[in-house]
Coordinates of C-alpha atoms in Angstrom, one line a residue:
M117 CA 137.6 62.7 27.6
S118 CA 136.1 64.1 30.8
A119 CA 132.8 66.0 30.8
L120 CA 134.7 69.2 31.9
E121 CA 137.1 68.9 29.0
T122 CA 134.2 68.4 26.6
Q123 CA 132.6 71.6 28.0
V124 CA 135.8 73.6 27.6
L125 CA 136.2 72.4 24.0
K126 CA 132.7 73.5 23.2
L127 CA 133.4 76.9 24.8
L128 CA 136.5 77.3 22.7
E129 CA 134.4 76.7 19.6
L130 CA 132.2 79.6 20.6
H131 CA 134.6 82.1 22.2
A132 CA 138.1 81.4 20.9
P133 CA 140.6 83.0 21.1
V134 CA 140.1 83.2 24.8
K135 CA 142.3 83.2 28.0
A136 CA 142.0 80.5 30.6
R137 CA 140.7 83.0 33.2
K138 CA 137.8 83.9 30.9
L139 CA 136.9 80.2 30.4
A140 CA 136.9 79.7 34.1
S141 CA 134.6 82.7 34.4
I142 CA 132.2 81.4 31.8
L143 CA 132.0 78.0 33.5
A144 CA 131.1 79.7 36.8
D145 CA 128.6 82.2 35.3
E146 CA 126.8 79.9 32.8
F147 CA 127.1 76.4 34.3
G148 CA 127.4 77.1 38.0
K149 CA 130.8 75.4 38.1
H150 CA 133.7 76.9 40.0
V151 CA 136.9 76.0 38.3
D152 CA 140.2 77.7 39.1
R153 CA 142.1 79.3 36.3
S154 CA 145.2 77.2 37.1
D155 CA 143.1 74.0 36.7
V156 CA 141.8 75.2 33.3
N157 CA 145.3 76.0 32.2
A158 CA 146.6 72.6 33.3
M159 CA 143.8 70.8 31.4
L160 CA 144.5 73.0 28.3
Y161 CA 148.2 72.2 28.4
R162 CA 147.3 68.4 28.4
L163 CA 145.0 68.9 25.4
Q164 CA 147.8 70.9 23.7
N165 CA 150.2 68.0 24.1
D166 CA 147.5 65.8 22.5
G167 CA 147.3 68.3 19.5
V168 CA 143.7 69.3 20.3
V169 CA 144.3 73.0 21.3
K170 CA 147.0 75.6 20.9
K171 CA 148.0 78.9 22.6
D172 CA 149.0 82.0 20.8
P173 CA 151.6 84.6 21.9
Q174 CA 148.9 86.6 23.7
H175 CA 148.2 83.5 25.9
Q176 CA 144.8 82.9 24.3
W177 CA 143.6 79.4 23.6
Q178 CA 141.9 78.0 20.5
L179 CA 141.1 74.7 18.9
V180 CA 143.6 73.3 16.4
A181 CA 142.1 73.2 13.0
G182 CA 141.7 69.8 11.4
P183 CA 140.8 66.2 12.5
S184 CA 142.9 66.2 15.6
S185 CA 140.7 68.8 17.3
T186 CA 137.7 66.5 17.2
A187 CA 139.3 63.1 17.1
Q188 CA 138.2 62.3 20.6
E189 CA 134.6 63.5 20.0
P190 CA 131.9 61.0 18.9
A191 CA 130.8 61.3 15.3
A192 CA 127.6 63.3 14.6
T193 CA 124.5 61.1 14.6
P194 CA 122.2 61.4 11.5
L195 CA 118.9 63.0 12.2
D196 CA 117.0 59.8 11.3
E197 CA 119.1 57.9 13.8
A198 CA 119.0 60.6 16.5
S199 CA 120.4 59.7 19.9
P200 CA 119.6 61.6 23.1
A201 CA 121.1 65.0 23.1
Q202 CA 124.2 65.6 25.2
P203 CA 124.1 69.2 26.1
A204 CA 127.3 71.0 27.3
I205 CA 125.3 72.6 30.2
T206 CA 125.1 70.8 33.5
F207 CA 121.6 71.2 34.9
T208 CA 120.6 71.3 38.5
A209 CA 118.4 68.5 39.9
E210 CA 115.4 70.9 39.8
Q211 CA 116.0 71.7 36.2
Q212 CA 116.6 68.1 35.2
A213 CA 113.4 67.0 36.8
V214 CA 111.4 69.4 34.5
I215 CA 113.4 68.2 31.5
D216 CA 112.6 64.6 32.3
L217 CA 108.9 65.0 32.9
D218 CA 106.7 62.6 30.8
P219 CA 105.5 64.8 27.8
T220 CA 102.0 63.6 27.7
Q221 CA 100.3 66.5 29.5
H222 CA 100.4 70.3 29.4
L223 CA 103.2 71.8 31.4
L224 CA 103.9 75.3 32.7
V225 CA 107.4 76.2 33.9
R226 CA 107.6 79.3 36.1
G227 CA 110.8 80.9 37.2
Q228 CA 112.5 84.2 37.7
A229 CA 114.9 85.9 35.4
G230 CA 118.0 83.7 35.1
S231 CA 116.4 80.5 36.4
G232 CA 117.1 78.8 33.0
K233 CA 113.5 78.6 31.7
T234 CA 114.5 78.9 28.1
T235 CA 117.4 76.6 28.4
V236 CA 115.3 74.0 30.2
L237 CA 112.6 74.2 27.5
A238 CA 115.3 73.8 24.8
A239 CA 116.7 70.8 26.6
R240 CA 113.3 69.3 27.1
A241 CA 112.6 69.7 23.4
G242 CA 115.8 68.0 22.5
K243 CA 115.2 65.1 24.8
I244 CA 111.6 64.6 23.6
I245 CA 112.6 64.5 20.0
S246 CA 115.7 62.4 20.6
A247 CA 113.9 59.9 22.8
M248 CA 111.0 59.4 20.4
G249 CA 113.3 59.1 17.3
K250 CA 110.5 60.6 15.2
G251 CA 107.8 63.2 15.5
S252 CA 107.7 67.0 15.2
L253 CA 108.1 69.9 17.6
L254 CA 107.3 73.5 17.2
F255 CA 109.0 76.1 19.5
L256 CA 107.3 79.5 19.5
T257 CA 108.7 82.7 20.8
Y258 CA 107.4 86.3 21.0
N259 CA 110.0 88.1 19.0
A260 CA 112.8 87.5 16.4
A261 CA 115.6 88.2 18.9
L262 CA 114.5 85.4 21.3
C263 CA 113.9 83.2 18.3
A264 CA 117.5 83.5 17.1
Y265 CA 118.7 83.1 20.7
V266 CA 116.8 79.8 21.0
K267 CA 118.1 78.5 17.7
K268 CA 121.6 79.3 18.9
A269 CA 120.9 77.5 22.2
F270 CA 119.9 74.3 20.3
K271 CA 123.0 74.5 18.2
E272 CA 125.4 75.1 21.1
A273 CA 123.8 72.2 23.1
G274 CA 124.3 69.9 20.1
M275 CA 120.6 68.9 19.9
T276 CA 119.3 67.2 16.9
G277 CA 115.9 66.3 15.5
D278 CA 112.9 67.9 13.8
V279 CA 112.5 71.1 15.8
D280 CA 110.9 74.2 14.1
V281 CA 111.7 77.4 16.0
R282 CA 109.5 80.4 14.9
T283 CA 108.1 83.7 16.2
F284 CA 104.3 83.5 16.6
H285 CA 103.9 86.0 13.8
E286 CA 106.1 84.1 11.4
W287 CA 104.5 80.8 12.1
S288 CA 100.9 82.2 11.8
R289 CA 101.6 83.8 8.5
S290 CA 103.3 80.8 7.0
T291 CA 100.6 78.4 8.3
A292 CA 97.9 80.6 6.8
R293 CA 99.8 80.5 3.5
E294 CA 99.7 76.7 3.7
L295 CA 95.9 77.0 4.1
G296 CA 95.8 79.1 0.9
Y297 CA 95.4 82.5 2.6
E298 CA 97.7 85.2 1.5
F299 CA 97.6 88.9 2.7
A300 CA 99.4 92.0 1.5
G301 CA 101.1 92.8 4.8
W302 CA 100.9 93.9 8.4
V303 CA 99.3 97.2 9.5
D304 CA 101.3 98.7 12.4
G305 CA 100.1 100.9 15.2
K306 CA 100.9 104.2 13.4
Q307 CA 99.0 103.1 10.2
R308 CA 96.1 101.9 12.3
A309 CA 95.9 105.2 14.2
E310 CA 95.7 107.2 10.9
K311 CA 93.0 104.9 9.5
L312 CA 91.0 105.0 12.7
K313 CA 90.7 108.8 12.4
E314 CA 88.9 108.3 9.1
L315 CA 86.8 105.4 10.3
V316 CA 85.6 107.3 13.4
A317 CA 84.4 110.1 11.2
E318 CA 82.7 107.6 9.0
A319 CA 81.0 105.9 12.1
E320 CA 79.9 109.3 13.3
A321 CA 78.2 110.0 10.0
E322 CA 76.5 106.6 10.2
V323 CA 75.3 106.3 13.8
G324 CA 75.5 109.9 15.1
H325 CA 77.8 111.8 17.4
H326 CA 79.3 110.2 20.5
R327 CA 81.8 111.5 23.0
L328 CA 84.4 108.8 22.1
Y329 CA 84.3 110.1 18.5
E330 CA 85.9 113.4 19.6
L331 CA 89.3 112.6 18.3
K332 CA 90.4 116.0 17.0
N333 CA 93.3 117.5 18.9
D334 CA 93.3 114.8 21.5
A335 CA 96.3 112.6 21.1
G336 CA 95.4 110.6 24.2
L337 CA 92.1 109.6 22.8
V338 CA 93.6 108.6 19.5
A339 CA 96.0 106.3 21.3
W340 CA 93.0 104.9 23.3
W341 CA 91.2 103.9 20.2
G342 CA 94.2 102.0 18.9
D343 CA 94.7 100.2 22.2
E344 CA 91.0 99.3 22.4
I345 CA 91.1 97.7 18.9
A346 CA 94.3 95.8 19.8
W347 CA 92.7 94.6 23.0
L348 CA 89.6 93.3 21.2
F349 CA 91.8 91.4 18.8
G350 CA 93.9 90.0 21.7
Q351 CA 90.8 88.8 23.6
H352 CA 89.4 87.3 20.5
I353 CA 86.1 89.1 20.8
T354 CA 84.1 88.4 17.6
R355 CA 80.5 89.4 18.5
L356 CA 78.9 92.5 20.0
D357 CA 77.2 90.5 22.8
E358 CA 80.6 89.2 24.0
Y359 CA 81.9 92.8 24.1
L360 CA 78.9 94.0 26.0
D361 CA 79.4 91.3 28.7
V362 CA 83.2 91.1 29.0
E363 CA 85.2 92.7 31.8
R364 CA 87.7 95.0 30.2
T365 CA 90.7 93.7 32.1
G366 CA 93.9 95.7 31.6
R367 CA 92.2 98.6 29.8
G368 CA 92.3 101.0 32.7
T369 CA 89.7 103.5 33.9
A370 CA 90.8 106.8 32.4
V371 CA 88.1 106.5 29.7
R372 CA 84.9 105.3 31.2
V373 CA 83.2 102.8 28.8
T374 CA 79.5 101.9 29.5
Q375 CA 77.6 99.2 27.7
E376 CA 76.0 101.8 25.5
D377 CA 79.5 103.2 24.7
R378 CA 80.6 99.8 23.5
R379 CA 78.0 99.8 20.8
F380 CA 79.6 102.9 19.3
V381 CA 83.1 101.4 19.7
W382 CA 81.9 98.2 18.0
C383 CA 80.8 100.2 14.9
V384 CA 84.3 101.5 14.4
Y385 CA 85.8 98.0 15.1
E386 CA 83.7 96.5 12.4
L387 CA 84.5 99.2 9.9
Y388 CA 88.2 98.6 10.6
Q389 CA 87.9 94.9 10.1
E390 CA 86.0 95.5 6.9
W391 CA 88.8 97.8 5.7
L392 CA 91.4 95.1 6.5
E393 CA 89.5 92.5 4.6
E394 CA 89.0 94.8 1.6
T395 CA 92.7 95.7 1.4
R396 CA 93.8 92.1 2.2
Q397 CA 95.9 93.3 5.2
E398 CA 96.1 92.1 8.8
D399 CA 96.7 94.1 12.0
Y400 CA 100.1 93.4 13.6
D401 CA 98.4 93.0 17.0
N402 CA 96.2 90.2 15.6
P403 CA 98.6 87.5 14.3
A404 CA 96.2 84.8 15.6
G405 CA 93.4 86.4 13.5
V406 CA 95.4 85.6 10.4
L407 CA 95.0 81.9 11.1
L408 CA 91.5 82.2 12.3
H409 CA 90.6 84.0 9.1
A410 CA 92.3 81.3 7.1
M411 CA 90.5 78.5 8.9
L412 CA 87.2 80.4 8.5
E413 CA 87.6 80.6 4.8
R414 CA 88.6 76.9 4.7
G415 CA 85.6 76.0 6.9
G416 CA 87.3 74.0 9.6
D417 CA 89.9 73.7 12.3
L418 CA 93.7 73.5 11.9
P419 CA 94.3 70.5 9.6
N420 CA 96.2 67.6 11.1
E421 CA 99.1 67.8 8.6
L422 CA 99.8 71.4 9.9
R423 CA 99.9 70.4 13.5
Y424 CA 102.9 69.2 15.5
D425 CA 103.3 66.4 18.0
H426 CA 104.7 68.8 20.6
L427 CA 104.5 72.6 21.1
M428 CA 106.7 74.7 23.3
I429 CA 106.1 78.4 24.1
D430 CA 108.7 80.6 25.7
E431 CA 107.9 83.9 27.5
V432 CA 104.2 82.9 27.5
Q433 CA 103.3 85.8 29.8
D434 CA 103.5 88.1 26.8
F435 CA 101.3 86.0 24.6
D436 CA 97.7 87.1 24.2
K437 CA 94.5 85.1 24.7
S438 CA 93.8 84.8 21.0
W439 CA 97.3 83.6 20.4
L440 CA 96.9 80.8 22.9
L441 CA 93.5 79.9 21.6
V442 CA 95.1 79.2 18.2
A443 CA 98.2 77.6 19.8
A444 CA 96.1 75.1 21.8
Q445 CA 95.1 73.5 18.5
V446 CA 98.6 72.8 17.4
P447 CA 100.0 69.9 19.6
R448 CA 98.9 66.4 19.1
V449 CA 100.6 65.2 22.2
S450 CA 101.9 67.9 24.6
L451 CA 102.2 71.6 25.3
S452 CA 105.0 73.0 27.4
M453 CA 105.2 76.7 28.3
A454 CA 107.6 78.9 30.3
G455 CA 106.9 82.3 31.7
D456 CA 107.4 84.8 34.6
L457 CA 104.8 87.5 35.4
A458 CA 107.6 89.7 36.8
Q459 CA 108.9 89.9 33.2
K460 CA 105.5 90.8 31.6
I461 CA 106.3 93.9 29.5
Y462 CA 103.2 94.1 27.3
R463 CA 99.6 94.8 28.1
R464 CA 98.3 91.3 27.7
S465 CA 95.8 89.5 29.8
F466 CA 94.4 85.9 30.0
T467 CA 93.7 83.1 32.4
W468 CA 94.7 79.5 31.6
S469 CA 91.1 78.3 31.9
S470 CA 89.9 81.0 29.4
V471 CA 92.0 79.3 26.7
G472 CA 91.2 75.7 27.8
I473 CA 94.6 74.9 29.1
Q474 CA 94.9 73.0 32.4
V475 CA 98.2 73.7 34.3
V476 CA 97.3 73.0 37.9
G477 CA 98.9 70.6 40.3
G478 CA 101.8 68.6 38.9
R479 CA 101.4 70.3 35.5
S480 CA 102.9 73.5 37.0
R481 CA 106.5 73.4 38.0
R482 CA 108.7 76.1 39.5
L483 CA 112.4 76.8 39.0
S484 CA 113.3 78.4 42.3
A485 CA 116.9 79.6 41.7
S486 CA 118.6 82.3 39.6
H487 CA 121.8 81.2 37.8
R488 CA 122.5 84.2 35.6
T489 CA 122.8 87.4 37.6
T490 CA 124.4 88.5 40.8
Q491 CA 123.2 89.2 44.3
Q492 CA 124.1 92.9 43.9
I493 CA 122.2 93.3 40.7
M494 CA 119.1 91.5 42.0
D495 CA 119.2 93.6 45.3
V496 CA 118.5 96.6 43.1
A497 CA 116.3 95.0 40.4
E498 CA 113.8 93.4 42.8
L499 CA 113.0 96.8 44.3
L500 CA 111.5 97.7 40.9
L501 CA 108.8 95.1 41.6
T502 CA 107.8 96.5 45.0
D503 CA 104.0 97.0 45.0
N504 CA 103.9 96.0 41.3
D505 CA 100.4 95.1 40.1
V506 CA 101.4 91.6 38.8
A507 CA 102.3 90.6 42.4
Q508 CA 98.6 90.3 43.1
S509 CA 98.3 87.3 40.7
D510 CA 98.3 83.7 41.9
D511 CA 100.8 83.0 39.1
Y512 CA 103.4 85.6 40.4
L513 CA 106.6 84.3 41.9
A514 CA 108.7 86.7 44.0
P515 CA 112.4 86.7 42.9
V516 CA 114.9 84.6 44.9
R517 CA 118.2 86.1 45.7
P518 CA 121.0 84.6 43.5
Q519 CA 124.0 82.8 45.0
K520 CA 126.5 84.4 42.7
N521 CA 128.4 87.4 44.1
G522 CA 129.6 90.4 42.1
E523 CA 130.2 94.1 42.0
K524 CA 127.7 96.7 43.0
V525 CA 125.4 98.3 40.4
R526 CA 127.2 101.4 39.0
L527 CA 125.5 104.7 38.9
L528 CA 126.6 107.5 36.5
I529 CA 124.7 110.7 37.0
S530 CA 125.3 114.0 35.1
D531 CA 123.8 117.5 35.4
S532 CA 122.0 117.4 31.9
P533 CA 120.7 114.6 29.6
R534 CA 123.3 115.6 26.9
D535 CA 126.2 115.3 29.4
A536 CA 124.8 112.0 30.7
Y537 CA 124.8 110.4 27.2
E538 CA 128.3 111.7 26.5
Q539 CA 129.7 110.5 29.8
G540 CA 127.9 107.2 29.3
Y541 CA 129.6 106.7 25.9
D542 CA 132.9 107.7 27.4
F543 CA 132.4 105.1 30.1
V544 CA 131.6 102.3 27.6
A545 CA 134.6 103.2 25.5
E546 CA 136.9 103.3 28.5
H547 CA 135.8 100.0 30.0
Y548 CA 134.7 97.8 27.0
K549 CA 136.7 99.0 23.9
R550 CA 139.1 96.0 23.9
L551 CA 136.5 93.3 24.5
R552 CA 135.9 90.7 21.9
T553 CA 134.4 87.5 23.4
T554 CA 132.6 89.3 26.3
S555 CA 129.1 90.7 25.5
V556 CA 128.0 94.2 26.4
A557 CA 124.5 95.6 25.7
V558 CA 124.2 99.4 25.6
V559 CA 120.4 99.9 25.8
M560 CA 118.3 103.0 25.0
P561 CA 114.6 103.7 25.8
F562 CA 113.6 104.4 22.2
A563 CA 114.5 102.9 18.9
R564 CA 115.2 106.3 17.3
Q565 CA 118.1 106.7 19.7
L566 CA 120.0 103.7 18.3
Y567 CA 121.6 105.4 15.3
P568 CA 123.0 108.4 17.2
A569 CA 124.3 106.1 20.0
H570 CA 126.0 103.8 17.5
K571 CA 127.7 106.8 15.8
A572 CA 128.7 108.3 19.1
L573 CA 130.5 105.0 20.1
E574 CA 132.1 104.7 16.7
K575 CA 133.6 108.2 17.1
R576 CA 135.3 106.8 20.2
D577 CA 137.0 104.2 18.0
M578 CA 134.8 101.4 19.1
K579 CA 133.7 98.4 17.1
V580 CA 130.0 98.3 17.9
K581 CA 126.9 96.7 16.4
K582 CA 123.4 98.2 16.2
A583 CA 121.0 95.3 16.4
K584 CA 117.3 94.4 16.9
G585 CA 115.4 91.2 16.2
A586 CA 117.3 88.1 14.9
S587 CA 120.7 89.8 14.6
L588 CA 120.5 90.6 18.3
G589 CA 119.4 87.1 19.3
G590 CA 122.4 85.7 17.5
F591 CA 124.9 88.2 18.9
G592 CA 128.0 86.6 20.3
G593 CA 130.6 89.0 21.8
G594 CA 131.5 92.7 21.7
V595 CA 129.3 95.7 22.1
V596 CA 125.8 96.0 20.8
V597 CA 123.4 98.9 20.9
T598 CA 119.7 98.1 21.2
T599 CA 116.5 99.1 23.1
Y600 CA 115.2 98.1 26.6
H601 CA 112.4 96.0 25.1
Q602 CA 114.7 94.1 22.7
L603 CA 116.6 92.5 25.7
K604 CA 113.6 90.3 26.6
G605 CA 114.7 86.7 27.0
L606 CA 118.4 87.4 26.2
E607 CA 121.5 87.6 28.4
F608 CA 124.8 89.6 28.3
D609 CA 127.9 89.8 30.4
H610 CA 127.4 93.6 31.0
V611 CA 124.4 95.8 30.5
V612 CA 124.6 99.6 30.4
I613 CA 121.2 101.3 30.7
M614 CA 121.2 104.7 29.2
G615 CA 118.5 107.5 29.2
L616 CA 117.5 107.3 32.9
H617 CA 116.8 111.0 33.4
D618 CA 113.3 111.1 34.9
T619 CA 111.9 113.5 32.3
Q620 CA 112.6 110.9 29.6
Y621 CA 112.1 107.6 31.4
P622 CA 109.4 107.3 32.6
G623 CA 108.4 111.0 32.3
R624 CA 107.9 111.1 28.5
L625 CA 106.0 107.8 28.5
L626 CA 103.6 108.9 31.3
E627 CA 102.8 112.3 29.8
N628 CA 99.4 111.3 28.3
V629 CA 98.4 108.8 30.9
A630 CA 95.4 109.6 33.0
E631 CA 95.8 109.7 36.8
E632 CA 93.5 106.7 37.2
D633 CA 95.8 104.6 35.0
M634 CA 99.1 105.9 36.3
A635 CA 99.7 103.0 38.7
Q636 CA 99.2 100.3 36.1
E637 CA 101.3 102.0 33.5
T638 CA 104.0 102.7 36.1
S639 CA 104.1 99.0 37.1
L640 CA 104.6 98.0 33.5
L641 CA 107.5 100.5 32.9
R642 CA 109.2 99.3 36.2
R643 CA 109.0 95.7 34.8
V644 CA 110.7 96.8 31.6
L645 CA 113.7 98.0 33.6
Y646 CA 113.6 94.9 35.8
V647 CA 113.9 92.8 32.7
A648 CA 116.8 95.0 31.3
M649 CA 118.7 94.8 34.6
T650 CA 118.3 91.0 35.0
R651 CA 119.8 90.3 31.5
A652 CA 123.3 91.0 33.0
K653 CA 125.5 88.2 34.2
Q654 CA 128.3 90.3 35.6
S655 CA 127.5 94.1 35.9
V656 CA 124.9 96.8 35.4
T657 CA 125.6 100.5 34.9
L658 CA 122.7 103.0 35.2
V659 CA 123.2 106.3 33.2
G660 CA 121.1 109.4 33.4
S661 CA 120.9 113.0 34.6
L662 CA 119.2 114.8 37.5
P663 CA 116.5 114.4 38.4
F664 CA 117.3 110.7 38.0
C665 CA 114.7 108.0 37.2
R666 CA 112.2 107.9 40.1
F667 CA 112.0 104.1 40.0
F668 CA 115.4 104.0 41.8
D669 CA 114.4 106.3 44.7
R670 CA 113.9 103.4 47.0
V671 CA 117.3 101.9 46.4
P672 CA 119.6 102.3 49.5
D673 CA 122.8 104.2 48.8
E674 CA 124.9 101.3 49.9
Y675 CA 123.6 99.2 47.0
L676 CA 125.2 101.5 44.4
V677 CA 128.6 102.8 43.5
S678 CA 129.1 106.1 41.8
T679 CA 131.0 105.9 38.5
T680 CA 132.5 108.6 36.3
G681 CA 132.9 108.5 32.5
N682 CA 136.6 107.6 32.8
R683 CA 137.3 105.6 36.0
D684 CA 135.5 104.1 38.9
Q685 CA 135.7 106.3 42.0

């Protein structure tokens, strides 16, 4: 059986029933292989004569159930006799070179959206474990959606071996439990803000009045306190003298903080840590602290039996310094990471040297191409990165224009936000109602909008899923409703970005931002949209009302095509 036939059979396992034209499209979009529909059909007819596949009355293909469908495939290899993985994906020479690197040193893989960073890491993981025949590997991701996506990638590529795929939070808590440290639960940002109000009042009674303690009726300052505490956790600052000396990178300038001010902040910080300890809780922004606390109680470093031979970290640009300080203790042999500063959508900051990781020279590799999205989508998306603050970093890589051609980015603008949403839902129902194997992400700025969006599409007789986290990462085909942020690290055939009236995005998110910090916050919000747009393999539709999102003001008219809720104009 040829390599192409093997790929098509694997695609049938994932997408059947499916037409030959769709299979040809998937081969082109995902594997960079141009195959004509007629060639796919001819091959499928041959396989049909062999009793491997069959075609239904709607001219859709699927595997024949039973032994005949897999008779020509090699038997599965037991895990204890693992042979090198044979992924269905055909890698470029550049990608294969990274996969084949000797895993004895730290490695940083950099590349733009769609360059295949996650897939390359997964293939590298499979090859390392298969080649060794023994050993362990931990694959860490930022969120549950990406975690589920990576697990699916391993399964689809047929990779075997002892690979543990976890979110950092999940791994940290379970490892702390292995060390004998249990805690009641995570304290989220909202709970933290309420507790900090009490603790600020307590600190004021203890050390006297200070301007930073003036929380009453000042929502912006309440948010500032929560962000400062999260930043201290992320930077792993454990002593006052460290806080007095450190440069507050990424914390903006809206609230001026002198060295003397920091002493008053530290008082609240210690009160908060004391409260967490007394209630046996942990702050959600301090997952590394869970393990650090556990190791402190145990009186040592991470035990060897809880370490792994190899560690891989995806979307490393959104890990915090404290996370990487803990992660650096995990691998016995190698550490491989993948990231892209253009896709940094959280306020995290670190340098490799600050966490003791050397990634210079041959230990840093670049994937220079984009295999997911189209030229037309990237032409618009890359304008969101113009003058972005991450572009000043030495680790930043400017996007490269993809080779794949496609349709222009659609623009659906209405006179009011209400009309925009209604016309957006009409558009989704008109264009995507009958899809089954194709994936469509309808994305909203805020999580509270998911339920009404889901119901609005159901009223239009659509089968639609509302998903976040693991259920989103494992999503196959059809229409899913989720948020901008949840798209991180994933991919879909079509992406419909809702809520792009300027008063909502970015207007609502910039309401309480001081003028001095406006540029930094604006850069972050632009990157969130860049990430959302570059999830799409075939098309992007932007939906909003006038005045439209200011981030698209620089986009030339010829890059866009106006769309109505019913038909393309």
